[in-house]
Amino acid sequence: MRKSARATPACFEGFADRDGRFFRALAKNQRREWFEAHREEYEQGWLAPMKVLLAEVRERIEPFFAHEPLAEPRVFRIHRDVRFSKDKSPYKTHIGGYVAIDGAGRGPSAPAALYVHVGVAEVFVAAGQYMMDADQLASFRTAVVDEPRGEEIGGLLRRLTRGGFAVGSHEELQRVPRGFDPAHPRADLLKRKGLIVSFPAPPRDLLVSRSLVDWLVPHTKRAAPLVEWLAAVTT
């Protein structure tokens, strides 16, 4: 019974529901006993669909990344890392997964072709490099002030924002870092310690529909040149 409960479906047919009812209940029941009693609900309704969603989308978007091969999808653990947090709640109230550039590492410092986050409060989809380590950040800033490469990333971001994408990052400095011209035309990028674009918010009804795959693919295609730019510069 347990083995079949964890089996991954052949193709994405939707998450358990559009409102994240499992995560609403989990937020009120942050206990190991409750989670273990409802583990199958999580695995069948959220974990397995996320895995197959990312696998399907990865296969369809791979041709958009001619210069940077894609890694296998990864889904984040539902267990929170509470070692350095005042909030000791053991479980996340969302599920998140991503498809990164192959060989670029794991986690938020790896350029990602796609990140999907589904929870109670929001559905969030993005692409890019959420945070950068010191070496990545130095390479990024050098590229931003370089005229050919800097003009290229500026143009990519302008086109994406006109299409409804929003620019973001893990952290943004109040001032341009030392050694760079505060009046530089791309000073806003120099202040960032990462760079992502969040997609227009998908309708929640898509969460329970196979159509989510078809919604994600063209949006990911539009963001692909940005991700390849970041991978070329920081990896």
PDB file of C-alpha atoms in Angstrom:
ATOM      1  CA  MET A   1       0.000   0.000   0.000  1.00  0.00           C
ATOM      2  CA  ARG A   2       2.765   2.429   0.935  1.00  0.00           C
ATOM      3  CA  LYS A   3       4.695   1.640  -2.245  1.00  0.00           C
ATOM      4  CA  SER A   4       1.750   2.370  -4.524  1.00  0.00           C
ATOM      5  CA  ALA A   5       0.875   5.512  -2.566  1.00  0.00           C
ATOM      6  CA  ARG A   6       4.311   6.906  -3.403  1.00  0.00           C
ATOM      7  CA  ALA A   7       4.200   5.965  -7.070  1.00  0.00           C
ATOM      8  CA  THR A   8       4.619   8.928  -9.389  1.00  0.00           C
ATOM      9  CA  PRO A   9       1.875   9.313 -12.013  1.00  0.00           C
ATOM     10  CA  ALA A  10       2.818   9.132 -15.701  1.00  0.00           C
ATOM     11  CA  CYS A  11       1.852  12.727 -16.518  1.00  0.00           C
ATOM     12  CA  PHE A  12       0.688  15.831 -14.718  1.00  0.00           C
ATOM     13  CA  GLU A  13      -3.068  15.902 -14.134  1.00  0.00           C
ATOM     14  CA  GLY A  14      -3.188  18.534 -11.410  1.00  0.00           C
ATOM     15  CA  PHE A  15      -2.509  18.990  -7.716  1.00  0.00           C
ATOM     16  CA  ALA A  16      -4.959  17.838  -5.050  1.00  0.00           C
ATOM     17  CA  ASP A  17      -6.941  21.100  -5.058  1.00  0.00           C
ATOM     18  CA  ARG A  18      -6.662  24.751  -6.049  1.00  0.00           C
ATOM     19  CA  ASP A  19      -6.690  26.150  -2.495  1.00  0.00           C
ATOM     20  CA  GLY A  20      -3.936  24.151  -0.760  1.00  0.00           C
ATOM     21  CA  ARG A  21      -6.237  22.670   1.853  1.00  0.00           C
ATOM     22  CA  PHE A  22      -3.560  20.225   3.010  1.00  0.00           C
ATOM     23  CA  PHE A  23      -1.182  23.107   3.735  1.00  0.00           C
ATOM     24  CA  ARG A  24      -3.895  25.054   5.549  1.00  0.00           C
ATOM     25  CA  ALA A  25      -4.397  22.071   7.837  1.00  0.00           C
ATOM     26  CA  LEU A  26      -0.653  21.563   8.245  1.00  0.00           C
ATOM     27  CA  ALA A  27      -0.226  25.179   9.339  1.00  0.00           C
ATOM     28  CA  LYS A  28      -2.570  24.431  12.250  1.00  0.00           C
ATOM     29  CA  ASN A  29      -1.060  21.040  13.039  1.00  0.00           C
ATOM     30  CA  GLN A  30       2.689  21.434  13.135  1.00  0.00           C
ATOM     31  CA  ARG A  31       3.242  18.072  14.814  1.00  0.00           C
ATOM     32  CA  ARG A  32       5.075  15.012  13.558  1.00  0.00           C
ATOM     33  CA  GLU A  33       2.187  12.740  14.569  1.00  0.00           C
ATOM     34  CA  TRP A  34      -0.288  14.707  12.466  1.00  0.00           C
ATOM     35  CA  PHE A  35       2.011  14.856   9.457  1.00  0.00           C
ATOM     36  CA  GLU A  36       2.727  11.122   9.548  1.00  0.00           C
ATOM     37  CA  ALA A  37      -0.995  10.410   9.707  1.00  0.00           C
ATOM     38  CA  HIS A  38      -1.491  12.599   6.605  1.00  0.00           C
ATOM     39  CA  ARG A  39       1.755  11.815   4.777  1.00  0.00           C
ATOM     40  CA  GLU A  40      -0.015   9.919   2.011  1.00  0.00           C
ATOM     41  CA  GLU A  41      -2.255  12.933   1.346  1.00  0.00           C
ATOM     42  CA  TYR A  42       0.848  15.062   0.876  1.00  0.00           C
ATOM     43  CA  GLU A  43       2.706  12.543  -1.258  1.00  0.00           C
ATOM     44  CA  GLN A  44      -0.174  11.710  -3.576  1.00  0.00           C
ATOM     45  CA  GLY A  45      -1.727  15.153  -3.807  1.00  0.00           C
ATOM     46  CA  TRP A  46       1.336  17.394  -3.897  1.00  0.00           C
ATOM     47  CA  LEU A  47       4.743  15.702  -3.986  1.00  0.00           C
ATOM     48  CA  ALA A  48       4.097  13.256  -6.835  1.00  0.00           C
ATOM     49  CA  PRO A  49       2.306  15.857  -9.005  1.00  0.00           C
ATOM     50  CA  MET A  50       5.136  18.364  -8.481  1.00  0.00           C
ATOM     51  CA  LYS A  51       7.727  15.815  -9.538  1.00  0.00           C
ATOM     52  CA  VAL A  52       5.912  14.896 -12.719  1.00  0.00           C
ATOM     53  CA  LEU A  53       5.048  18.528 -13.508  1.00  0.00           C
ATOM     54  CA  LEU A  54       8.704  19.549 -13.389  1.00  0.00           C
ATOM     55  CA  ALA A  55       9.777  16.491 -15.384  1.00  0.00           C
ATOM     56  CA  GLU A  56       7.247  17.206 -18.119  1.00  0.00           C
ATOM     57  CA  VAL A  57       8.078  20.883 -18.329  1.00  0.00           C
ATOM     58  CA  ARG A  58      11.816  20.150 -18.318  1.00  0.00           C
ATOM     59  CA  GLU A  59      11.438  17.884 -21.337  1.00  0.00           C
ATOM     60  CA  ARG A  60       9.509  20.522 -23.245  1.00  0.00           C
ATOM     61  CA  ILE A  61      11.742  23.488 -22.394  1.00  0.00           C
ATOM     62  CA  GLU A  62      15.075  21.765 -22.972  1.00  0.00           C
ATOM     63  CA  PRO A  63      15.256  22.953 -26.614  1.00  0.00           C
ATOM     64  CA  PHE A  64      15.129  26.566 -25.392  1.00  0.00           C
ATOM     65  CA  PHE A  65      18.483  26.138 -23.627  1.00  0.00           C
ATOM     66  CA  ALA A  66      20.822  25.550 -26.539  1.00  0.00           C
ATOM     67  CA  HIS A  67      23.958  26.633 -24.650  1.00  0.00           C
ATOM     68  CA  GLU A  68      23.202  25.365 -21.130  1.00  0.00           C
ATOM     69  CA  PRO A  69      21.920  21.796 -20.546  1.00  0.00           C
ATOM     70  CA  LEU A  70      19.311  21.358 -17.830  1.00  0.00           C
ATOM     71  CA  ALA A  71      19.727  19.281 -14.681  1.00  0.00           C
ATOM     72  CA  GLU A  72      17.161  16.835 -13.395  1.00  0.00           C
ATOM     73  CA  PRO A  73      14.316  18.529 -11.473  1.00  0.00           C
ATOM     74  CA  ARG A  74      14.509  18.778  -7.701  1.00  0.00           C
ATOM     75  CA  VAL A  75      11.729  19.223  -5.145  1.00  0.00           C
ATOM     76  CA  PHE A  76      12.521  20.843  -1.815  1.00  0.00           C
ATOM     77  CA  ARG A  77      11.929  18.874   1.361  1.00  0.00           C
ATOM     78  CA  ILE A  78       8.819  19.781   3.312  1.00  0.00           C
ATOM     79  CA  HIS A  79      10.849  19.823   6.534  1.00  0.00           C
ATOM     80  CA  ARG A  80      12.089  23.259   7.548  1.00  0.00           C
ATOM     81  CA  ASP A  81      15.672  23.934   8.626  1.00  0.00           C
ATOM     82  CA  VAL A  82      15.027  25.426  12.045  1.00  0.00           C
ATOM     83  CA  ARG A  83      18.617  25.517  13.327  1.00  0.00           C
ATOM     84  CA  PHE A  84      18.980  29.280  12.973  1.00  0.00           C
ATOM     85  CA  SER A  85      15.324  30.309  13.044  1.00  0.00           C
ATOM     86  CA  LYS A  86      13.225  31.616  15.906  1.00  0.00           C
ATOM     87  CA  ASP A  87      10.259  29.894  14.282  1.00  0.00           C
ATOM     88  CA  LYS A  88      10.627  26.225  15.209  1.00  0.00           C
ATOM     89  CA  SER A  89       7.659  25.009  13.149  1.00  0.00           C
ATOM     90  CA  PRO A  90       8.981  21.794  11.610  1.00  0.00           C
ATOM     91  CA  TYR A  91       7.037  21.836   8.320  1.00  0.00           C
ATOM     92  CA  LYS A  92       6.720  24.221   5.409  1.00  0.00           C
ATOM     93  CA  THR A  93       3.222  25.226   4.375  1.00  0.00           C
ATOM     94  CA  HIS A  94       4.031  25.072   0.681  1.00  0.00           C
ATOM     95  CA  ILE A  95       5.778  22.875  -1.845  1.00  0.00           C
ATOM     96  CA  GLY A  96       8.524  24.130  -4.119  1.00  0.00           C
ATOM     97  CA  GLY A  97      10.675  22.658  -6.855  1.00  0.00           C
ATOM     98  CA  TYR A  98      12.986  23.789  -9.620  1.00  0.00           C
ATOM     99  CA  VAL A  99      14.890  22.896 -12.769  1.00  0.00           C
ATOM    100  CA  ALA A 100      18.436  24.261 -12.673  1.00  0.00           C
ATOM    101  CA  ILE A 101      21.218  24.572 -15.203  1.00  0.00           C
ATOM    102  CA  ASP A 102      23.232  21.341 -15.150  1.00  0.00           C
ATOM    103  CA  GLY A 103      26.545  21.577 -13.331  1.00  0.00           C
ATOM    104  CA  ALA A 104      25.646  24.895 -11.683  1.00  0.00           C
ATOM    105  CA  GLY A 105      25.112  23.429  -8.217  1.00  0.00           C
ATOM    106  CA  ARG A 106      21.970  23.174  -6.140  1.00  0.00           C
ATOM    107  CA  GLY A 107      19.702  25.538  -4.302  1.00  0.00           C
ATOM    108  CA  PRO A 108      19.094  29.269  -4.679  1.00  0.00           C
ATOM    109  CA  SER A 109      22.601  30.118  -5.960  1.00  0.00           C
ATOM    110  CA  ALA A 110      22.176  27.920  -9.057  1.00  0.00           C
ATOM    111  CA  PRO A 111      20.660  29.582 -12.150  1.00  0.00           C
ATOM    112  CA  ALA A 112      17.204  28.035 -12.530  1.00  0.00           C
ATOM    113  CA  ALA A 113      15.217  27.725 -15.718  1.00  0.00           C
ATOM    114  CA  LEU A 114      12.091  27.383 -13.593  1.00  0.00           C
ATOM    115  CA  TYR A 115      11.024  27.530  -9.959  1.00  0.00           C
ATOM    116  CA  VAL A 116       7.467  26.619  -8.942  1.00  0.00           C
ATOM    117  CA  HIS A 117       6.068  27.369  -5.484  1.00  0.00           C
ATOM    118  CA  VAL A 118       2.531  26.409  -4.439  1.00  0.00           C
ATOM    119  CA  GLY A 119       1.119  27.083  -0.998  1.00  0.00           C
ATOM    120  CA  VAL A 120      -1.693  28.601   0.988  1.00  0.00           C
ATOM    121  CA  ALA A 121      -0.785  32.226   0.433  1.00  0.00           C
ATOM    122  CA  GLU A 122       0.450  32.238  -3.128  1.00  0.00           C
ATOM    123  CA  VAL A 123       1.356  30.519  -6.337  1.00  0.00           C
ATOM    124  CA  PHE A 124       4.769  31.795  -7.355  1.00  0.00           C
ATOM    125  CA  VAL A 125       6.704  30.944 -10.507  1.00  0.00           C
ATOM    126  CA  ALA A 126      10.098  32.392 -11.385  1.00  0.00           C
ATOM    127  CA  ALA A 127      13.374  31.915 -13.222  1.00  0.00           C
ATOM    128  CA  GLY A 128      16.882  33.203 -12.602  1.00  0.00           C
ATOM    129  CA  GLN A 129      19.408  33.176  -9.783  1.00  0.00           C
ATOM    130  CA  TYR A 130      17.801  34.063  -6.467  1.00  0.00           C
ATOM    131  CA  MET A 131      21.028  34.647  -4.563  1.00  0.00           C
ATOM    132  CA  MET A 132      24.698  34.662  -5.496  1.00  0.00           C
ATOM    133  CA  ASP A 133      27.801  33.733  -3.549  1.00  0.00           C
ATOM    134  CA  ALA A 134      30.746  36.155  -3.434  1.00  0.00           C
ATOM    135  CA  ASP A 135      32.447  34.884  -6.585  1.00  0.00           C
ATOM    136  CA  GLN A 136      29.204  34.752  -8.557  1.00  0.00           C
ATOM    137  CA  LEU A 137      28.291  38.254  -7.455  1.00  0.00           C
ATOM    138  CA  ALA A 138      31.687  39.643  -8.487  1.00  0.00           C
ATOM    139  CA  SER A 139      31.322  38.079 -11.943  1.00  0.00           C
ATOM    140  CA  PHE A 140      27.768  39.346 -12.247  1.00  0.00           C
ATOM    141  CA  ARG A 141      28.691  42.930 -11.419  1.00  0.00           C
ATOM    142  CA  THR A 142      31.618  42.874 -13.834  1.00  0.00           C
ATOM    143  CA  ALA A 143      29.256  41.743 -16.584  1.00  0.00           C
ATOM    144  CA  VAL A 144      26.658  44.375 -15.700  1.00  0.00           C
ATOM    145  CA  VAL A 145      29.132  47.229 -16.228  1.00  0.00           C
ATOM    146  CA  ASP A 146      30.610  45.670 -19.358  1.00  0.00           C
ATOM    147  CA  GLU A 147      28.943  47.449 -22.264  1.00  0.00           C
ATOM    148  CA  PRO A 148      28.063  44.533 -24.584  1.00  0.00           C
ATOM    149  CA  ARG A 149      26.972  42.180 -21.811  1.00  0.00           C
ATOM    150  CA  GLY A 150      25.414  44.881 -19.669  1.00  0.00           C
ATOM    151  CA  GLU A 151      23.369  46.221 -22.551  1.00  0.00           C
ATOM    152  CA  GLU A 152      22.232  42.678 -23.291  1.00  0.00           C
ATOM    153  CA  ILE A 153      20.910  41.990 -19.779  1.00  0.00           C
ATOM    154  CA  GLY A 154      19.285  45.427 -19.674  1.00  0.00           C
ATOM    155  CA  GLY A 155      17.441  44.722 -22.915  1.00  0.00           C
ATOM    156  CA  LEU A 156      16.359  41.258 -21.763  1.00  0.00           C
ATOM    157  CA  LEU A 157      14.887  42.672 -18.567  1.00  0.00           C
ATOM    158  CA  ARG A 158      13.086  45.479 -20.354  1.00  0.00           C
ATOM    159  CA  ARG A 159      11.390  43.018 -22.687  1.00  0.00           C
ATOM    160  CA  LEU A 160      10.393  40.748 -19.828  1.00  0.00           C
ATOM    161  CA  THR A 161       8.951  43.519 -17.680  1.00  0.00           C
ATOM    162  CA  ARG A 162       6.926  44.773 -20.624  1.00  0.00           C
ATOM    163  CA  GLY A 163       5.519  41.253 -20.859  1.00  0.00           C
ATOM    164  CA  GLY A 164       4.311  41.217 -17.244  1.00  0.00           C
ATOM    165  CA  PHE A 165       7.350  39.706 -15.519  1.00  0.00           C
ATOM    166  CA  ALA A 166       8.730  41.348 -12.371  1.00  0.00           C
ATOM    167  CA  VAL A 167      12.401  41.704 -11.429  1.00  0.00           C
ATOM    168  CA  GLY A 168      13.467  40.529  -7.977  1.00  0.00           C
ATOM    169  CA  SER A 169      16.315  39.130  -5.896  1.00  0.00           C
ATOM    170  CA  HIS A 170      17.088  37.730  -2.451  1.00  0.00           C
ATOM    171  CA  GLU A 171      18.578  41.000  -1.267  1.00  0.00           C
ATOM    172  CA  GLU A 172      19.118  44.502  -2.594  1.00  0.00           C
ATOM    173  CA  LEU A 173      21.632  47.002  -1.253  1.00  0.00           C
ATOM    174  CA  GLN A 174      20.618  50.570  -0.488  1.00  0.00           C
ATOM    175  CA  ARG A 175      23.667  51.936  -2.302  1.00  0.00           C
ATOM    176  CA  VAL A 176      25.766  50.905  -5.283  1.00  0.00           C
ATOM    177  CA  PRO A 177      28.657  48.792  -3.961  1.00  0.00           C
ATOM    178  CA  ARG A 178      32.066  50.401  -3.478  1.00  0.00           C
ATOM    179  CA  GLY A 179      34.151  50.601  -6.623  1.00  0.00           C
ATOM    180  CA  PHE A 180      31.213  51.175  -8.972  1.00  0.00           C
ATOM    181  CA  ASP A 181      29.801  54.435 -10.283  1.00  0.00           C
ATOM    182  CA  PRO A 182      26.654  55.356  -8.283  1.00  0.00           C
ATOM    183  CA  ALA A 183      25.306  57.038 -11.422  1.00  0.00           C
ATOM    184  CA  HIS A 184      25.826  54.005 -13.636  1.00  0.00           C
ATOM    185  CA  PRO A 185      22.789  53.450 -15.924  1.00  0.00           C
ATOM    186  CA  ARG A 186      22.424  49.914 -14.516  1.00  0.00           C
ATOM    187  CA  ALA A 187      22.969  50.901 -10.903  1.00  0.00           C
ATOM    188  CA  ASP A 188      19.751  49.117  -9.925  1.00  0.00           C
ATOM    189  CA  LEU A 189      21.297  45.809 -11.017  1.00  0.00           C
ATOM    190  CA  LEU A 190      24.589  46.524  -9.259  1.00  0.00           C
ATOM    191  CA  LYS A 191      22.695  46.808  -5.973  1.00  0.00           C
ATOM    192  CA  ARG A 192      21.178  43.336  -6.326  1.00  0.00           C
ATOM    193  CA  LYS A 193      22.717  40.226  -4.756  1.00  0.00           C
ATOM    194  CA  GLY A 194      20.813  37.940  -7.107  1.00  0.00           C
ATOM    195  CA  LEU A 195      18.513  38.286 -10.077  1.00  0.00           C
ATOM    196  CA  ILE A 196      15.212  36.606 -10.890  1.00  0.00           C
ATOM    197  CA  VAL A 197      12.114  37.361 -12.865  1.00  0.00           C
ATOM    198  CA  SER A 198       8.801  36.253 -11.421  1.00  0.00           C
ATOM    199  CA  PHE A 199       6.186  35.199 -13.959  1.00  0.00           C
ATOM    200  CA  PRO A 200       2.722  36.733 -14.125  1.00  0.00           C
ATOM    201  CA  ALA A 201       0.608  34.940 -11.530  1.00  0.00           C
ATOM    202  CA  PRO A 202      -1.042  31.840 -13.013  1.00  0.00           C
ATOM    203  CA  PRO A 203      -4.772  31.412 -12.380  1.00  0.00           C
ATOM    204  CA  ARG A 204      -5.313  29.075  -9.434  1.00  0.00           C
ATOM    205  CA  ASP A 205      -7.681  26.958 -11.494  1.00  0.00           C
ATOM    206  CA  LEU A 206      -4.669  25.797 -13.474  1.00  0.00           C
ATOM    207  CA  LEU A 207      -3.346  24.013 -10.375  1.00  0.00           C
ATOM    208  CA  VAL A 208      -5.889  21.259 -10.861  1.00  0.00           C
ATOM    209  CA  SER A 209      -5.559  21.106 -14.623  1.00  0.00           C
ATOM    210  CA  ARG A 210      -3.188  19.598 -17.126  1.00  0.00           C
ATOM    211  CA  SER A 211      -3.210  23.052 -18.733  1.00  0.00           C
ATOM    212  CA  LEU A 212      -0.660  24.219 -16.165  1.00  0.00           C
ATOM    213  CA  VAL A 213       2.047  22.528 -18.238  1.00  0.00           C
ATOM    214  CA  ASP A 214       0.997  24.483 -21.323  1.00  0.00           C
ATOM    215  CA  TRP A 215       0.951  27.725 -19.315  1.00  0.00           C
ATOM    216  CA  LEU A 216       4.446  27.220 -17.900  1.00  0.00           C
ATOM    217  CA  VAL A 217       6.245  26.310 -21.118  1.00  0.00           C
ATOM    218  CA  PRO A 218       5.871  29.584 -23.095  1.00  0.00           C
ATOM    219  CA  HIS A 219       6.573  31.720 -20.013  1.00  0.00           C
ATOM    220  CA  THR A 220       9.728  29.711 -19.333  1.00  0.00           C
ATOM    221  CA  LYS A 221      10.750  30.126 -22.969  1.00  0.00           C
ATOM    222  CA  ARG A 222      10.532  33.911 -22.642  1.00  0.00           C
ATOM    223  CA  ALA A 223      12.792  33.862 -19.574  1.00  0.00           C
ATOM    224  CA  ALA A 224      15.308  31.388 -21.059  1.00  0.00           C
ATOM    225  CA  PRO A 225      17.705  34.019 -22.529  1.00  0.00           C
ATOM    226  CA  LEU A 226      18.001  35.641 -19.102  1.00  0.00           C
ATOM    227  CA  VAL A 227      18.817  32.316 -17.439  1.00  0.00           C
ATOM    228  CA  GLU A 228      21.419  31.489 -20.092  1.00  0.00           C
ATOM    229  CA  TRP A 229      22.973  34.939 -19.635  1.00  0.00           C
ATOM    230  CA  LEU A 230      23.266  34.366 -15.890  1.00  0.00           C
ATOM    231  CA  ALA A 231      24.683  30.864 -16.326  1.00  0.00           C
ATOM    232  CA  ALA A 232      27.307  32.078 -18.795  1.00  0.00           C
ATOM    233  CA  VAL A 233      28.358  34.881 -16.455  1.00  0.00           C
ATOM    234  CA  THR A 234      28.312  33.222 -13.028  1.00  0.00           C
ATOM    235  CA  THR A 235      29.138  29.526 -13.608  1.00  0.00           C
TER     236      THR A 235
END
